[in-house]
Amino acid sequence: MAAIVESSDAQDDAGSVEAGGYRQELKRTLGSFQVFAISFAFISVAVGIFATFDEVLQTAGPVGIWLWIVAAVGQTLVALVVAQFAARIPLSGSSYQWASRLATPKVGWWFGWLTFCYLAIGVVAVDNALASQAFMPLAGLQPNEDTARLITLVVLLVQTVLAVASTRLVSLINTIAVGLELALVVVVALALVIAVAVTGDGAVGNLTSRGVAEHSPGYFAVGGGLMLAMIMGLATLVGFDSAANLAEEAKDPFRAVPRAIVGSVVAAGVLGLLFLITLTVAIDDLPRISADGSPVAAIMRDQLGPVTERALLVAITIAFFGAGIVVMVACSRLVFAMSRDGRFPAHRLMRRVNPRTRTPIPATVLVFALGIVLMVALPGAALLELVTASTILPAVTYGSTIVLYLTVRKRLSRRKGAFDLGRFELPVAICALLWTLIALFVLVTPQEAFVSVVIVVGLLLLGGLFFLAMLRFDRRAMETEPGEIDSFNG
C-alpha cells in the first residue's frame, strides 16, 4: 500500500510540471529536510551574524540586536505569502513562474530579471566573504584583496563542479553544512553562557547599551545608527524562497516547499536571536570588541580560547560554502526556467539538461562565468557597492510578489492538503506589504546607500534594454505561456 501511495504522489508531482507545459527533466531527489536545508543554508544565520555583527556594534551598539526580532517577524510574514504561491505553482523559477502565469509573461520576466541579478551577485558575495572573513583567518593568511579573489575563484570552480555533478550530492553537502551550523549556534550559545557564569567576564547590561555609539549624532534619526542596525536582519533573513527554485526536484513539493520556506525563517529567527543575545552578554570589553574586524571570533577567543575560535572558523567556512553552493544552484535553476520559455540570452543552450546528471550544466557554468567576470573586472570599492546593492533587490522582489498575491489571490487554485493560510491570508499579506515598504525605506534612506540605489537602477535599465530587444526580435516568447492556461487558477 505504501508503494502505491508513493507512486501516486510521484505522479501528482510530475503532473504539476506537465500542467506547466514542461517535461519532468530534473530528478526528484530532495526530501522534506533537504528542501528545508536549502532555504536555511541560503539564509545561513551564523554566516549573516558573523559578517554583520561588527556593523551593528559600531553604528547602534549592542542594543541594536533587538531589531533582529522586528526583522524576523516581518520576514516571516513575507515567507507566509511566498509559501502560498509555492503551494500552488511548484515550478522551478519561483516568482518568475508565479508572475508569468498569474499576471503576464512580461511581468514575470521582470521578476525573473530581478531575482537573477540578486542571485548572480549573491554567489560572488558569499564566496568572497568565505575567502576573506573565514578561510584566510583560519589559514593564518594576512588580509589581501588579491589573495581573497583568487580563493574566491577556486571556491566558485569547486562549487560549479559539484553543482553540475549531482543535485543529490549538493543536497548531501548542504545538509551536512546546515547540521553543523545548527549545532554551532546551539553549542556556542550554551558554551558562552557557561563561560560567562563561571568567569564573570561579560555583562547582561550590554543588552541595553549603545556602546561606542553612545554619543553618535543623529542616533535616532532617519538613516541614523539605530536604523542601520536593522540591516543585519534584512541582509541575513532573505533567500528563503530558494527552495521554490528547486521545486521540480523536491518530493511532494506542494507541502515540502512551503513548509521549508516558512520553517527556515522561523528557525533562523529564533536561533539568530539566541546567538546574538549570548554573544552580546559575553562581551567583556565593548570598545575593543567593537573595533575588531571580526567581533564574533574575538568574543569566542576571549571566552573559550583560541582552539574554539579556530573550530568556529572551520564551521563558518563550511557554512559559507554550503550557502554559496545553494545560491549557485538556485540561480542556475532560474536561468534554466527562463530559458526553456525562450526568455533568457542564449536560451537554446541554457535550457539544456544533461541526461546523465539530470542537471542544467550550461546554466550552472554561466553563473560561474559571471562570478569570474565580477571578480576580475571590478575593483574592490565597486565590488563592495555591488554586493551592498544586492541587499535591496530581494526587498523589491518580495514587495512585488506580495502585490501580485493581493491582486490574484482570489483566483488561485486550492489543493487539498497543501499549505494554506485560509482566512488569515489577507491580513497576513497586507501586513507583509507594509513591512516590505518599511524594509525598503530602511535600506535606501541612509546616505551610504546612494551608490547602491544607483547600481540597482542601472541593473533595471540593463534589464530594460534586453526586455526591449526581446519584444523586438522574439515577441511571441514574451506573449505566450506554455501549458494549460488555467492550470493554476481556481
GROMACS .gro file of C-alpha atoms in nm:
model
  490
    1MET     CA    1   0.000   0.000   0.000
    2ALA     CA    2   0.285   0.243   0.086
    3ALA     CA    3   0.438   0.183  -0.255
    4ILE     CA    4   0.108   0.260  -0.424
    5VAL     CA    5   0.071   0.588  -0.231
    6GLU     CA    6   0.430   0.684  -0.311
    7SER     CA    7   0.374   0.613  -0.680
    8SER     CA    8   0.056   0.822  -0.678
    9ASP     CA    9   0.237   1.113  -0.511
   10ALA     CA   10   0.514   1.094  -0.769
   11GLN     CA   11   0.260   1.107  -1.049
   12ASP     CA   12   0.094   1.411  -0.890
   13ASP     CA   13   0.430   1.585  -0.858
   14ALA     CA   14   0.519   1.513  -1.220
   15GLY     CA   15   0.170   1.623  -1.321
   16SER     CA   16   0.233   1.971  -1.183
   17VAL     CA   17   0.530   2.005  -1.419
   18GLU     CA   18   0.335   1.869  -1.716
   19ALA     CA   19   0.047   2.107  -1.640
   20GLY     CA   20   0.301   2.385  -1.671
   21GLY     CA   21   0.376   2.266  -2.024
   22TYR     CA   22   0.711   2.102  -1.949
   23ARG     CA   23   0.866   1.756  -1.930
   24GLN     CA   24   0.999   1.630  -1.596
   25GLU     CA   25   1.369   1.669  -1.685
   26LEU     CA   26   1.511   1.737  -1.339
   27LYS     CA   27   1.532   1.445  -1.097
   28ARG     CA   28   1.319   1.449  -0.781
   29THR     CA   29   1.565   1.356  -0.509
   30LEU     CA   30   1.502   1.611  -0.231
   31GLY     CA   31   1.312   1.509   0.082
   32SER     CA   32   1.146   1.745   0.330
   33PHE     CA   33   1.452   1.812   0.546
   34GLN     CA   34   1.673   1.853   0.240
   35VAL     CA   35   1.435   2.114   0.099
   36PHE     CA   36   1.434   2.291   0.438
   37ALA     CA   37   1.814   2.275   0.442
   38ILE     CA   38   1.829   2.458   0.108
   39SER     CA   39   1.636   2.758   0.239
   40PHE     CA   40   1.809   2.753   0.578
   41ALA     CA   41   2.154   2.733   0.416
   42PHE     CA   42   2.073   3.030   0.192
   43ILE     CA   43   1.973   3.233   0.497
   44SER     CA   44   2.274   3.097   0.691
   45VAL     CA   45   2.211   3.277   1.018
   46ALA     CA   46   2.559   3.214   1.162
   47VAL     CA   47   2.721   3.347   0.845
   48GLY     CA   48   2.497   3.655   0.839
   49ILE     CA   49   2.568   3.743   1.202
   50PHE     CA   50   2.939   3.669   1.161
   51ALA     CA   51   2.956   3.912   0.869
   52THR     CA   52   2.742   4.198   1.007
   53PHE     CA   53   2.776   4.198   1.388
   54ASP     CA   54   3.062   4.449   1.371
   55GLU     CA   55   2.843   4.699   1.184
   56VAL     CA   56   2.573   4.673   1.450
   57LEU     CA   57   2.822   4.731   1.732
   58GLN     CA   58   2.972   5.035   1.558
   59THR     CA   59   2.652   5.205   1.439
   60ALA     CA   60   2.392   5.122   1.704
   61GLY     CA   61   2.580   4.948   1.983
   62PRO     CA   62   2.481   4.614   2.138
   63VAL     CA   63   2.123   4.730   2.197
   64GLY     CA   64   2.077   4.722   1.819
   65ILE     CA   65   2.050   4.341   1.826
   66TRP     CA   66   1.686   4.370   1.939
   67LEU     CA   67   1.592   4.496   1.593
   68TRP     CA   68   1.662   4.139   1.479
   69ILE     CA   69   1.321   4.047   1.627
   70VAL     CA   70   1.147   4.311   1.416
   71ALA     CA   71   1.318   4.187   1.101
   72ALA     CA   72   1.244   3.822   1.185
   73VAL     CA   73   0.873   3.885   1.237
   74GLY     CA   74   0.849   4.094   0.920
   75GLN     CA   75   1.035   3.841   0.705
   76THR     CA   76   0.818   3.561   0.844
   77LEU     CA   77   0.510   3.747   0.719
   78VAL     CA   78   0.672   3.770   0.376
   79ALA     CA   79   0.760   3.400   0.385
   80LEU     CA   80   0.397   3.311   0.460
   81VAL     CA   81   0.285   3.491   0.146
   82VAL     CA   82   0.561   3.337  -0.066
   83ALA     CA   83   0.462   2.994   0.069
   84GLN     CA   84   0.107   3.049  -0.058
   85PHE     CA   85   0.242   3.072  -0.413
   86ALA     CA   86   0.486   2.783  -0.366
   87ALA     CA   87   0.199   2.556  -0.257
   88ARG     CA   88   0.009   2.621  -0.580
   89ILE     CA   89   0.273   2.658  -0.854
   90PRO     CA   90   0.563   2.421  -0.770
   91LEU     CA   91   0.779   2.502  -1.072
   92SER     CA   92   1.147   2.600  -1.096
   93GLY     CA   93   1.178   2.976  -1.122
   94SER     CA   94   0.967   3.071  -0.817
   95SER     CA   95   0.839   3.428  -0.851
   96TYR     CA   96   0.924   3.435  -1.223
   97GLN     CA   97   0.681   3.148  -1.280
   98TRP     CA   98   0.417   3.284  -1.047
   99ALA     CA   99   0.407   3.625  -1.211
  100SER     CA  100   0.428   3.485  -1.565
  101ARG     CA  101   0.129   3.258  -1.515
  102LEU     CA  102  -0.088   3.473  -1.293
  103ALA     CA  103  -0.014   3.817  -1.443
  104THR     CA  104   0.160   3.819  -1.784
  105PRO     CA  105   0.486   3.674  -1.922
  106LYS     CA  106   0.619   4.031  -1.950
  107VAL     CA  107   0.560   4.095  -1.580
  108GLY     CA  108   0.708   3.755  -1.499
  109TRP     CA  109   1.022   3.839  -1.696
  110TRP     CA  110   1.092   4.136  -1.470
  111PHE     CA  111   1.053   3.917  -1.162
  112GLY     CA  112   1.300   3.677  -1.319
  113TRP     CA  113   1.548   3.952  -1.403
  114LEU     CA  114   1.546   4.100  -1.052
  115THR     CA  115   1.593   3.757  -0.895
  116PHE     CA  116   1.868   3.664  -1.140
  117CYS     CA  117   2.063   3.982  -1.060
  118TYR     CA  118   2.034   3.917  -0.687
  119LEU     CA  119   2.137   3.552  -0.709
  120ALA     CA  120   2.423   3.608  -0.953
  121ILE     CA  121   2.570   3.878  -0.729
  122GLY     CA  122   2.493   3.672  -0.420
  123VAL     CA  123   2.713   3.382  -0.526
  124VAL     CA  124   3.015   3.612  -0.552
  125ALA     CA  125   2.928   3.795  -0.229
  126VAL     CA  126   2.906   3.475  -0.024
  127ASP     CA  127   3.220   3.315  -0.168
  128ASN     CA  128   3.427   3.631  -0.140
  129ALA     CA  129   3.320   3.663   0.223
  130LEU     CA  130   3.413   3.297   0.274
  131ALA     CA  131   3.763   3.372   0.147
  132SER     CA  132   3.831   3.699   0.328
  133GLN     CA  133   3.641   3.658   0.655
  134ALA     CA  134   3.668   3.287   0.730
  135PHE     CA  135   3.921   3.088   0.527
  136MET     CA  136   4.208   3.338   0.526
  137PRO     CA  137   4.199   3.398   0.906
  138LEU     CA  138   4.169   3.020   0.954
  139ALA     CA  139   4.475   2.958   0.733
  140GLY     CA  140   4.671   3.237   0.903
  141LEU     CA  141   4.684   3.448   0.587
  142GLN     CA  142   4.714   3.825   0.617
  143PRO     CA  143   4.429   4.034   0.469
  144ASN     CA  144   4.494   4.076   0.097
  145GLU     CA  145   4.231   4.153  -0.165
  146ASP     CA  146   4.410   3.973  -0.450
  147THR     CA  147   4.453   3.658  -0.243
  148ALA     CA  148   4.086   3.670  -0.142
  149ARG     CA  149   3.980   3.699  -0.506
  150LEU     CA  150   4.197   3.404  -0.610
  151ILE     CA  151   4.050   3.189  -0.331
  152THR     CA  152   3.701   3.302  -0.435
  153LEU     CA  153   3.759   3.182  -0.790
  154VAL     CA  154   3.881   2.843  -0.666
  155VAL     CA  155   3.573   2.808  -0.442
  156LEU     CA  156   3.345   2.903  -0.734
  157LEU     CA  157   3.509   2.637  -0.950
  158VAL     CA  158   3.469   2.365  -0.686
  159GLN     CA  159   3.105   2.458  -0.631
  160THR     CA  160   3.039   2.451  -1.006
  161VAL     CA  161   3.185   2.102  -1.041
  162LEU     CA  162   2.972   1.976  -0.752
  163ALA     CA  163   2.658   2.151  -0.877
  164VAL     CA  164   2.679   2.001  -1.226
  165ALA     CA  165   2.770   1.654  -1.094
  166SER     CA  166   2.458   1.584  -0.890
  167THR     CA  167   2.174   1.760  -0.709
  168ARG     CA  168   2.181   1.476  -0.457
  169LEU     CA  169   2.550   1.544  -0.386
  170VAL     CA  170   2.482   1.915  -0.341
  171SER     CA  171   2.197   1.827  -0.107
  172LEU     CA  172   2.422   1.598   0.098
  173ILE     CA  173   2.690   1.867   0.134
  174ASN     CA  174   2.426   2.124   0.219
  175THR     CA  175   2.260   1.900   0.477
  176ILE     CA  176   2.596   1.848   0.649
  177ALA     CA  177   2.663   2.224   0.644
  178VAL     CA  178   2.321   2.303   0.789
  179GLY     CA  179   2.352   2.036   1.059
  180LEU     CA  180   2.691   2.177   1.153
  181GLU     CA  181   2.556   2.532   1.160
  182LEU     CA  182   2.259   2.436   1.379
  183ALA     CA  183   2.494   2.258   1.620
  184LEU     CA  184   2.737   2.550   1.610
  185VAL     CA  185   2.476   2.808   1.710
  186VAL     CA  186   2.329   2.598   1.991
  187VAL     CA  187   2.660   2.467   2.130
  188VAL     CA  188   2.835   2.806   2.113
  189ALA     CA  189   2.541   2.978   2.280
  190LEU     CA  190   2.543   2.728   2.568
  191ALA     CA  191   2.923   2.741   2.597
  192LEU     CA  192   2.923   3.120   2.618
  193VAL     CA  193   2.654   3.120   2.886
  194ILE     CA  194   2.856   2.873   3.093
  195ALA     CA  195   3.182   3.065   3.038
  196VAL     CA  196   3.028   3.396   3.145
  197ALA     CA  197   2.868   3.235   3.452
  198VAL     CA  198   3.197   3.075   3.559
  199THR     CA  199   3.441   3.359   3.486
  200GLY     CA  200   3.218   3.660   3.541
  201ASP     CA  201   3.357   3.818   3.224
  202GLY     CA  202   3.078   3.982   3.030
  203ALA     CA  203   2.767   4.170   3.137
  204VAL     CA  204   2.391   4.141   3.096
  205GLY     CA  205   2.389   4.522   3.086
  206ASN     CA  206   2.538   4.502   2.737
  207LEU     CA  207   2.192   4.414   2.609
  208THR     CA  208   2.072   4.770   2.670
  209SER     CA  209   2.396   4.956   2.598
  210ARG     CA  210   2.471   5.180   2.300
  211GLY     CA  211   2.839   5.102   2.343
  212VAL     CA  212   3.070   5.309   2.121
  213ALA     CA  213   2.765   5.468   1.957
  214GLU     CA  214   2.652   5.628   2.285
  215HIS     CA  215   2.719   5.984   2.174
  216SER     CA  216   2.673   5.943   1.799
  217PRO     CA  217   2.486   6.238   1.645
  218GLY     CA  218   2.160   6.150   1.477
  219TYR     CA  219   2.141   5.811   1.651
  220PHE     CA  220   1.760   5.802   1.630
  221ALA     CA  221   1.735   5.996   1.303
  222VAL     CA  222   1.622   5.858   0.968
  223GLY     CA  223   1.923   5.672   0.831
  224GLY     CA  224   2.092   5.702   1.172
  225GLY     CA  225   2.279   5.446   1.377
  226LEU     CA  226   1.981   5.266   1.525
  227MET     CA  227   1.808   5.226   1.189
  228LEU     CA  228   2.127   5.088   1.034
  229ALA     CA  229   2.120   4.802   1.286
  230MET     CA  230   1.805   4.672   1.113
  231ILE     CA  231   2.014   4.588   0.807
  232MET     CA  232   2.168   4.288   0.984
  233GLY     CA  233   1.832   4.111   0.988
  234LEU     CA  234   1.730   4.235   0.645
  235ALA     CA  235   2.056   4.119   0.486
  236THR     CA  236   2.052   3.780   0.661
  237LEU     CA  237   1.689   3.666   0.664
  238VAL     CA  238   1.650   3.651   0.285
  239GLY     CA  239   1.668   3.378   0.024
  240PHE     CA  240   1.414   3.155   0.198
  241ASP     CA  241   1.232   3.127  -0.135
  242SER     CA  242   1.533   2.941  -0.282
  243ALA     CA  243   1.354   2.614  -0.202
  244ALA     CA  244   1.089   2.715  -0.456
  245ASN     CA  245   1.357   2.736  -0.725
  246LEU     CA  246   1.419   2.365  -0.673
  247ALA     CA  247   1.051   2.268  -0.654
  248GLU     CA  248   1.080   2.038  -0.956
  249GLU     CA  249   1.348   1.839  -0.771
  250ALA     CA  250   1.152   1.807  -0.446
  251LYS     CA  251   0.934   1.518  -0.341
  252ASP     CA  252   0.579   1.631  -0.251
  253PRO     CA  253   0.658   1.996  -0.337
  254PHE     CA  254   0.305   2.115  -0.256
  255ARG     CA  255   0.378   2.059   0.113
  256ALA     CA  256   0.755   2.030   0.148
  257VAL     CA  257   0.848   2.357  -0.025
  258PRO     CA  258   0.604   2.591   0.159
  259ARG     CA  259   0.695   2.436   0.493
  260ALA     CA  260   1.064   2.478   0.416
  261ILE     CA  261   1.015   2.844   0.325
  262VAL     CA  262   0.833   2.934   0.646
  263GLY     CA  263   1.021   2.693   0.872
  264SER     CA  264   1.362   2.818   0.764
  265VAL     CA  265   1.279   3.180   0.850
  266VAL     CA  266   1.129   3.089   1.187
  267ALA     CA  267   1.423   2.863   1.277
  268ALA     CA  268   1.677   3.122   1.164
  269GLY     CA  269   1.495   3.399   1.353
  270VAL     CA  270   1.485   3.208   1.682
  271LEU     CA  271   1.838   3.066   1.662
  272GLY     CA  272   1.977   3.400   1.546
  273LEU     CA  273   1.827   3.581   1.843
  274LEU     CA  274   1.967   3.320   2.082
  275PHE     CA  275   2.310   3.355   1.923
  276LEU     CA  276   2.301   3.736   1.934
  277ILE     CA  277   2.196   3.753   2.299
  278THR     CA  278   2.468   3.517   2.417
  279LEU     CA  279   2.734   3.687   2.205
  280THR     CA  280   2.637   4.028   2.339
  281VAL     CA  281   2.629   3.922   2.704
  282ALA     CA  282   2.973   3.761   2.658
  283ILE     CA  283   3.141   4.089   2.555
  284ASP     CA  284   3.377   4.195   2.834
  285ASP     CA  285   3.534   4.500   2.662
  286LEU     CA  286   3.289   4.684   2.439
  287PRO     CA  287   3.527   4.936   2.280
  288ARG     CA  288   3.786   4.670   2.193
  289ILE     CA  289   3.536   4.418   2.056
  290SER     CA  290   3.351   4.689   1.862
  291ALA     CA  291   3.677   4.791   1.692
  292ASP     CA  292   3.765   4.432   1.598
  293GLY     CA  293   3.708   4.343   1.234
  294SER     CA  294   3.567   4.005   1.339
  295PRO     CA  295   3.396   4.056   1.676
  296VAL     CA  296   3.228   3.713   1.683
  297ALA     CA  297   3.564   3.537   1.656
  298ALA     CA  298   3.715   3.777   1.913
  299ILE     CA  299   3.439   3.703   2.164
  300MET     CA  300   3.491   3.330   2.114
  301ARG     CA  301   3.866   3.369   2.161
  302ASP     CA  302   3.823   3.572   2.480
  303GLN     CA  303   3.568   3.342   2.642
  304LEU     CA  304   3.652   2.996   2.508
  305GLY     CA  305   4.013   3.015   2.391
  306PRO     CA  306   4.193   3.012   2.055
  307VAL     CA  307   4.118   2.644   1.985
  308THR     CA  308   3.744   2.711   1.999
  309GLU     CA  309   3.792   3.018   1.782
  310ARG     CA  310   3.955   2.804   1.514
  311ALA     CA  311   3.675   2.549   1.542
  312LEU     CA  312   3.430   2.834   1.487
  313LEU     CA  313   3.617   2.947   1.176
  314VAL     CA  314   3.610   2.591   1.037
  315ALA     CA  315   3.234   2.567   1.094
  316ILE     CA  316   3.176   2.915   0.948
  317THR     CA  317   3.383   2.828   0.641
  318ILE     CA  318   3.173   2.516   0.581
  319ALA     CA  319   2.852   2.716   0.637
  320PHE     CA  320   2.971   2.980   0.387
  321PHE     CA  321   3.047   2.706   0.135
  322GLY     CA  322   2.704   2.549   0.180
  323ALA     CA  323   2.534   2.887   0.140
  324GLY     CA  324   2.734   2.967  -0.172
  325ILE     CA  325   2.657   2.641  -0.348
  326VAL     CA  326   2.285   2.678  -0.270
  327VAL     CA  327   2.281   3.028  -0.421
  328MET     CA  328   2.460   2.896  -0.730
  329VAL     CA  329   2.214   2.609  -0.774
  330ALA     CA  330   1.913   2.837  -0.719
  331CYS     CA  331   2.046   3.083  -0.978
  332SER     CA  332   2.111   2.808  -1.233
  333ARG     CA  333   1.753   2.677  -1.190
  334LEU     CA  334   1.614   3.023  -1.251
  335VAL     CA  335   1.824   3.059  -1.568
  336PHE     CA  336   1.702   2.715  -1.677
  337ALA     CA  337   1.339   2.806  -1.609
  338MET     CA  338   1.355   3.132  -1.805
  339SER     CA  339   1.549   2.969  -2.089
  340ARG     CA  340   1.303   2.687  -2.152
  341ASP     CA  341   1.043   2.960  -2.205
  342GLY     CA  342   1.278   3.131  -2.453
  343ARG     CA  343   1.320   3.440  -2.232
  344PHE     CA  344   1.691   3.437  -2.150
  345PRO     CA  345   2.001   3.513  -2.360
  346ALA     CA  346   2.129   3.201  -2.541
  347HIS     CA  347   1.817   3.022  -2.419
  348ARG     CA  348   1.861   2.722  -2.651
  349LEU     CA  349   2.188   2.643  -2.475
  350MET     CA  350   2.086   2.746  -2.125
  351ARG     CA  351   1.779   2.521  -2.120
  352ARG     CA  352   1.978   2.201  -2.176
  353VAL     CA  353   1.971   1.936  -1.904
  354ASN     CA  354   2.239   1.669  -1.904
  355PRO     CA  355   2.064   1.330  -1.942
  356ARG     CA  356   2.311   1.156  -1.710
  357THR     CA  357   2.343   1.404  -1.422
  358ARG     CA  358   1.992   1.549  -1.471
  359THR     CA  359   2.132   1.897  -1.401
  360PRO     CA  360   2.131   2.212  -1.620
  361ILE     CA  361   2.506   2.226  -1.685
  362PRO     CA  362   2.522   2.530  -1.921
  363ALA     CA  363   2.311   2.740  -1.681
  364THR     CA  364   2.539   2.645  -1.392
  365VAL     CA  365   2.855   2.724  -1.589
  366LEU     CA  366   2.706   3.064  -1.677
  367VAL     CA  367   2.678   3.150  -1.305
  368PHE     CA  368   3.044   3.051  -1.264
  369ALA     CA  369   3.145   3.263  -1.565
  370LEU     CA  370   2.963   3.567  -1.427
  371GLY     CA  371   3.146   3.519  -1.098
  372ILE     CA  372   3.480   3.525  -1.282
  373VAL     CA  373   3.381   3.846  -1.461
  374LEU     CA  374   3.283   4.019  -1.138
  375MET     CA  375   3.598   3.905  -0.959
  376VAL     CA  376   3.835   4.005  -1.239
  377ALA     CA  377   3.670   4.319  -1.376
  378LEU     CA  378   3.551   4.507  -1.068
  379PRO     CA  379   3.787   4.692  -0.832
  380GLY     CA  380   3.739   4.646  -0.458
  381ALA     CA  381   3.519   4.951  -0.395
  382ALA     CA  382   3.292   4.874  -0.692
  383LEU     CA  383   3.254   4.510  -0.585
  384LEU     CA  384   3.161   4.617  -0.232
  385GLU     CA  385   2.898   4.860  -0.362
  386LEU     CA  386   2.755   4.591  -0.591
  387VAL     CA  387   2.726   4.349  -0.301
  388THR     CA  388   2.558   4.618  -0.089
  389ALA     CA  389   2.314   4.687  -0.373
  390SER     CA  390   2.215   4.321  -0.373
  391THR     CA  391   2.051   4.368  -0.032
  392ILE     CA  392   1.794   4.600  -0.194
  393LEU     CA  393   1.697   4.361  -0.474
  394PRO     CA  394   1.524   4.092  -0.262
  395ALA     CA  395   1.319   4.357  -0.080
  396VAL     CA  396   1.197   4.487  -0.418
  397THR     CA  397   1.120   4.133  -0.535
  398TYR     CA  398   0.937   4.037  -0.215
  399GLY     CA  399   0.731   4.355  -0.220
  400SER     CA  400   0.636   4.294  -0.584
  401THR     CA  401   0.546   3.931  -0.505
  402ILE     CA  402   0.311   4.042  -0.227
  403VAL     CA  403   0.143   4.297  -0.457
  404LEU     CA  404   0.098   4.018  -0.712
  405TYR     CA  405  -0.054   3.793  -0.446
  406LEU     CA  406  -0.302   4.058  -0.334
  407THR     CA  407  -0.401   4.106  -0.697
  408VAL     CA  408  -0.456   3.740  -0.792
  409ARG     CA  409  -0.527   3.559  -0.465
  410LYS     CA  410  -0.898   3.511  -0.534
  411ARG     CA  411  -0.834   3.309  -0.849
  412LEU     CA  412  -0.555   3.089  -0.712
  413SER     CA  413  -0.634   2.719  -0.715
  414ARG     CA  414  -0.674   2.540  -0.382
  415ARG     CA  415  -0.516   2.197  -0.346
  416LYS     CA  416  -0.634   1.969  -0.068
  417GLY     CA  417  -0.361   1.912   0.188
  418ALA     CA  418  -0.136   2.186   0.053
  419PHE     CA  419  -0.014   2.481   0.263
  420ASP     CA  420  -0.292   2.739   0.301
  421LEU     CA  421  -0.342   3.036   0.535
  422GLY     CA  422  -0.718   3.023   0.495
  423ARG     CA  423  -0.898   3.325   0.634
  424PHE     CA  424  -0.570   3.474   0.759
  425GLU     CA  425  -0.426   3.517   0.410
  426LEU     CA  426  -0.549   3.875   0.353
  427PRO     CA  427  -0.437   4.030   0.685
  428VAL     CA  428  -0.103   3.848   0.662
  429ALA     CA  429  -0.046   3.973   0.307
  430ILE     CA  430  -0.135   4.333   0.397
  431CYS     CA  431   0.097   4.329   0.700
  432ALA     CA  432   0.372   4.174   0.485
  433LEU     CA  433   0.334   4.451   0.226
  434LEU     CA  434   0.358   4.721   0.492
  435TRP     CA  435   0.669   4.551   0.626
  436THR     CA  436   0.842   4.539   0.286
  437LEU     CA  437   0.778   4.910   0.242
  438ILE     CA  438   0.942   4.973   0.580
  439ALA     CA  439   1.233   4.745   0.486
  440LEU     CA  440   1.289   4.929   0.157
  441PHE     CA  441   1.280   5.261   0.342
  442VAL     CA  442   1.545   5.136   0.585
  443LEU     CA  443   1.765   5.007   0.302
  444VAL     CA  444   1.756   5.310   0.070
  445THR     CA  445   1.743   5.611   0.304
  446PRO     CA  446   2.093   5.602   0.461
  447GLN     CA  447   2.337   5.835   0.287
  448GLU     CA  448   2.572   5.540   0.234
  449ALA     CA  449   2.305   5.366   0.024
  450PHE     CA  450   2.307   5.623  -0.260
  451VAL     CA  451   2.558   5.439  -0.479
  452SER     CA  452   2.380   5.109  -0.416
  453VAL     CA  453   2.049   5.258  -0.527
  454VAL     CA  454   2.217   5.390  -0.844
  455ILE     CA  455   2.352   5.039  -0.914
  456VAL     CA  456   2.004   4.889  -0.873
  457VAL     CA  457   1.864   5.148  -1.115
  458GLY     CA  458   2.146   5.060  -1.355
  459LEU     CA  459   2.061   4.690  -1.337
  460LEU     CA  460   1.697   4.774  -1.410
  461LEU     CA  461   1.799   4.982  -1.712
  462LEU     CA  462   2.019   4.699  -1.838
  463GLY     CA  463   1.726   4.463  -1.799
  464GLY     CA  464   1.508   4.712  -1.984
  465LEU     CA  465   1.740   4.702  -2.285
  466PHE     CA  466   1.718   4.325  -2.308
  467PHE     CA  467   1.342   4.340  -2.248
  468LEU     CA  468   1.302   4.576  -2.544
  469ALA     CA  469   1.525   4.352  -2.756
  470MET     CA  470   1.302   4.054  -2.672
  471LEU     CA  471   0.992   4.249  -2.773
  472ARG     CA  472   1.161   4.347  -3.097
  473PHE     CA  473   1.309   4.013  -3.203
  474ASP     CA  474   1.110   3.744  -3.018
  475ARG     CA  475   0.779   3.895  -2.913
  476ARG     CA  476   0.600   3.562  -2.919
  477ALA     CA  477   0.811   3.429  -2.629
  478MET     CA  478   0.705   3.730  -2.422
  479GLU     CA  479   0.337   3.691  -2.502
  480THR     CA  480   0.268   3.318  -2.481
  481GLU     CA  481   0.287   3.079  -2.189
  482PRO     CA  482   0.346   2.702  -2.212
  483GLY     CA  483   0.099   2.460  -2.058
  484GLU     CA  484  -0.268   2.485  -1.977
  485ILE     CA  485  -0.374   2.844  -1.922
  486ASP     CA  486  -0.596   2.770  -1.624
  487SER     CA  487  -0.378   2.501  -1.465
  488PHE     CA  488  -0.305   2.705  -1.152
  489ASN     CA  489  -0.619   2.915  -1.136
  490GLY     CA  490  -0.913   2.820  -0.922
   0.00000   0.00000   0.00000
